[in-house]
Amino acid sequence: MSGPRVVLVGPMGVGKSTVGQLLAERLGVAYRDTDDDIVAEQDRSIAEIFVDEGEEIFRAIEKVAVRRALAEHDGVLALGGGSILDADTRDLLAGQRVVYLAMDVEEAVKRTGLNAARPLLAVNPRKQWRELMEARRHLYEGVATAVVTTDGRTPEEVSQVALDALELKEA
């Protein structure tokens, strides 16, 4: 299988970056985050891209970043929360080891505070988070090789459950 050893998907604030870095360390591979790639390439934050260009332009930029990362990276790759909205991206994830990190709204509140730095959650964050998840959950599940619930678990516990679910051995 070519491409990343593991791809992480899930909503904002679920811990993709933290768990991804732990998984990479445990597998002895590099970690990469497409959100970081976009920020570096665009020289501005994702929130700024949303405000300046709009979601449609951001999603086009994200689609290119994800395609590039899937082709180039062979370690652990974390994708932005909305990247699975694109059908071409979902097709590219077929055959990859994809872990969907899941959490409920109460956990999201605890972890992110559902603050305004999240452009899609600027007004009535709890309601918007629930609506986002209703729209996205089936897409996350559709690309997932494994679903790992993060509620009440430490990042270390989540990374171990992910390794076990994918039957991967530590380096």
CSV table of C-alpha atoms in Angstrom, one decimal:
chain,number,residue,atom,x,y,z
A,1,MET,CA,0.0,0.0,0.0
A,2,SER,CA,1.4,3.4,-0.9
A,3,GLY,CA,0.7,6.6,0.9
A,4,PRO,CA,0.6,7.3,4.6
A,5,ARG,CA,0.8,4.6,7.3
A,6,VAL,CA,-2.2,6.2,9.0
A,7,VAL,CA,-4.6,9.0,8.0
A,8,LEU,CA,-6.6,10.7,10.8
A,9,VAL,CA,-10.0,12.3,10.1
A,10,GLY,CA,-12.5,13.8,12.5
A,11,PRO,CA,-14.0,17.1,13.7
A,12,MET,CA,-12.1,20.1,14.8
A,13,GLY,CA,-10.8,19.8,18.3
A,14,VAL,CA,-10.9,16.0,18.4
A,15,GLY,CA,-7.2,15.7,18.9
A,16,LYS,CA,-6.0,14.7,15.4
A,17,SER,CA,-2.7,16.7,15.8
A,18,THR,CA,-1.9,15.4,19.3
A,19,VAL,CA,-2.8,11.8,18.6
A,20,GLY,CA,-1.2,12.0,15.2
A,21,GLN,CA,2.1,13.1,16.7
A,22,LEU,CA,1.9,10.3,19.3
A,23,LEU,CA,1.1,7.7,16.6
A,24,ALA,CA,4.0,8.9,14.4
A,25,GLU,CA,6.4,8.7,17.4
A,26,ARG,CA,5.2,5.2,18.3
A,27,LEU,CA,5.4,4.0,14.7
A,28,GLY,CA,8.8,5.6,14.1
A,29,VAL,CA,7.5,7.7,11.1
A,30,ALA,CA,7.0,11.4,10.4
A,31,TYR,CA,3.9,13.4,11.2
A,32,ARG,CA,2.2,15.8,8.8
A,33,ASP,CA,-1.0,17.9,9.1
A,34,THR,CA,-2.6,19.3,6.0
A,35,ASP,CA,-3.9,22.4,7.9
A,36,ASP,CA,-0.2,23.2,8.7
A,37,ASP,CA,0.7,22.7,5.1
A,38,ILE,CA,-2.1,25.2,4.1
A,39,VAL,CA,-1.0,27.8,6.7
A,40,ALA,CA,2.6,27.5,5.5
A,41,GLU,CA,1.8,27.7,1.8
A,42,GLN,CA,-0.7,30.6,2.2
A,43,ASP,CA,1.3,32.4,4.9
A,44,ARG,CA,-1.9,33.1,6.9
A,45,SER,CA,-4.2,31.3,9.2
A,46,ILE,CA,-7.1,29.1,8.1
A,47,ALA,CA,-9.5,31.5,9.8
A,48,GLU,CA,-8.0,34.4,7.7
A,49,ILE,CA,-8.5,32.4,4.5
A,50,PHE,CA,-12.1,31.8,5.5
A,51,VAL,CA,-12.7,35.4,6.2
A,52,ASP,CA,-10.7,36.8,3.2
A,53,GLU,CA,-11.7,34.3,0.6
A,54,GLY,CA,-14.7,32.3,1.8
A,55,GLU,CA,-15.2,28.6,2.5
A,56,GLU,CA,-15.4,27.6,-1.2
A,57,ILE,CA,-11.9,28.9,-1.9
A,58,PHE,CA,-10.5,27.4,1.3
A,59,ARG,CA,-12.0,24.0,0.3
A,60,ALA,CA,-10.3,24.2,-3.1
A,61,ILE,CA,-6.9,25.0,-1.5
A,62,GLU,CA,-7.5,22.2,1.0
A,63,LYS,CA,-8.3,19.7,-1.7
A,64,VAL,CA,-5.0,20.3,-3.4
A,65,ALA,CA,-3.1,20.1,-0.1
A,66,VAL,CA,-4.7,16.8,0.8
A,67,ARG,CA,-4.0,15.3,-2.6
A,68,ARG,CA,-0.4,16.4,-2.4
A,69,ALA,CA,0.1,15.1,1.1
A,70,LEU,CA,-1.5,11.7,0.3
A,71,ALA,CA,0.8,11.3,-2.6
A,72,GLU,CA,4.0,12.5,-0.9
A,73,HIS,CA,3.7,11.5,2.8
A,74,ASP,CA,4.4,7.9,4.1
A,75,GLY,CA,4.0,8.6,7.8
A,76,VAL,CA,1.0,9.7,9.9
A,77,LEU,CA,-1.2,12.3,8.2
A,78,ALA,CA,-3.9,14.4,9.9
A,79,LEU,CA,-6.6,16.0,7.6
A,80,GLY,CA,-8.6,19.1,8.3
A,81,GLY,CA,-12.1,18.5,9.7
A,82,GLY,CA,-13.9,19.4,6.6
A,83,SER,CA,-11.6,17.7,4.1
A,84,ILE,CA,-13.9,14.7,3.7
A,85,LEU,CA,-16.7,16.9,2.3
A,86,ASP,CA,-14.9,16.6,-1.1
A,87,ALA,CA,-15.9,13.5,-3.1
A,88,ASP,CA,-12.6,13.3,-4.8
A,89,THR,CA,-10.8,13.4,-1.5
A,90,ARG,CA,-13.0,10.6,-0.2
A,91,ASP,CA,-12.1,8.5,-3.3
A,92,LEU,CA,-8.4,9.1,-2.6
A,93,LEU,CA,-8.9,7.8,0.9
A,94,ALA,CA,-10.3,4.5,-0.3
A,95,GLY,CA,-7.7,1.8,0.4
A,96,GLN,CA,-5.9,3.9,3.0
A,97,ARG,CA,-5.7,3.1,6.7
A,98,VAL,CA,-8.1,5.9,7.9
A,99,VAL,CA,-8.9,6.4,11.6
A,100,TYR,CA,-12.0,8.5,12.4
A,101,LEU,CA,-11.5,10.1,15.8
A,102,ALA,CA,-15.0,10.7,17.1
A,103,MET,CA,-16.3,12.7,20.1
A,104,ASP,CA,-19.7,14.0,21.3
A,105,VAL,CA,-20.6,17.7,21.6
A,106,GLU,CA,-20.0,17.8,25.4
A,107,GLU,CA,-16.4,16.6,24.8
A,108,ALA,CA,-16.0,19.2,22.0
A,109,VAL,CA,-17.1,21.9,24.4
A,110,LYS,CA,-14.5,20.8,27.0
A,111,ARG,CA,-11.7,20.5,24.4
A,112,THR,CA,-12.2,23.5,22.2
A,113,GLY,CA,-14.5,25.8,24.2
A,114,LEU,CA,-16.1,26.0,20.8
A,115,ASN,CA,-14.6,29.4,20.5
A,116,ALA,CA,-14.8,32.0,17.8
A,117,ALA,CA,-11.4,31.2,16.4
A,118,ARG,CA,-13.2,28.3,14.6
A,119,PRO,CA,-14.8,30.1,11.6
A,120,LEU,CA,-17.5,27.6,11.1
A,121,LEU,CA,-18.6,27.9,14.7
A,122,ALA,CA,-18.7,31.7,15.2
A,123,VAL,CA,-22.4,31.9,16.0
A,124,ASN,CA,-24.2,29.5,18.4
A,125,PRO,CA,-21.3,27.1,18.5
A,126,ARG,CA,-23.0,24.1,20.1
A,127,LYS,CA,-25.8,24.1,17.6
A,128,GLN,CA,-23.5,24.6,14.7
A,129,TRP,CA,-21.2,21.8,15.9
A,130,ARG,CA,-24.1,19.4,16.1
A,131,GLU,CA,-25.2,20.4,12.6
A,132,LEU,CA,-21.7,20.0,11.2
A,133,MET,CA,-21.5,16.6,12.8
A,134,GLU,CA,-24.9,15.6,11.5
A,135,ALA,CA,-23.8,16.6,8.0
A,136,ARG,CA,-20.3,15.0,8.3
A,137,ARG,CA,-20.5,11.9,10.5
A,138,HIS,CA,-21.6,9.5,7.7
A,139,LEU,CA,-18.7,10.9,5.6
A,140,TYR,CA,-16.2,10.3,8.3
A,141,GLU,CA,-17.6,6.8,8.9
A,142,GLY,CA,-17.6,6.1,5.1
A,143,VAL,CA,-13.9,6.7,4.7
A,144,ALA,CA,-12.8,5.1,8.0
A,145,THR,CA,-11.0,1.8,8.4
A,146,ALA,CA,-11.5,2.2,12.2
A,147,VAL,CA,-13.6,4.5,14.4
A,148,VAL,CA,-12.0,5.5,17.7
A,149,THR,CA,-14.0,7.4,20.3
A,150,THR,CA,-11.9,9.9,22.2
A,151,ASP,CA,-14.4,10.9,24.9
A,152,GLY,CA,-12.9,10.4,28.3
A,153,ARG,CA,-9.6,9.0,26.9
A,154,THR,CA,-6.1,10.4,27.1
A,155,PRO,CA,-4.3,11.0,23.8
A,156,GLU,CA,-2.0,8.0,24.8
A,157,GLU,CA,-5.1,5.8,25.2
A,158,VAL,CA,-6.6,7.0,21.9
A,159,SER,CA,-3.3,6.3,20.1
A,160,GLN,CA,-3.1,2.8,21.6
A,161,VAL,CA,-6.7,2.0,20.6
A,162,ALA,CA,-6.0,3.3,17.0
A,163,LEU,CA,-2.8,1.1,16.8
A,164,ASP,CA,-4.8,-1.9,18.0
A,165,ALA,CA,-7.7,-1.3,15.7
A,166,LEU,CA,-5.4,-1.1,12.7
A,167,GLU,CA,-3.2,-4.0,14.0
A,168,LEU,CA,-0.1,-1.9,13.7
A,169,LYS,CA,3.0,-2.6,15.7
A,170,GLU,CA,5.2,0.1,17.3
A,171,ALA,CA,8.6,0.7,15.9
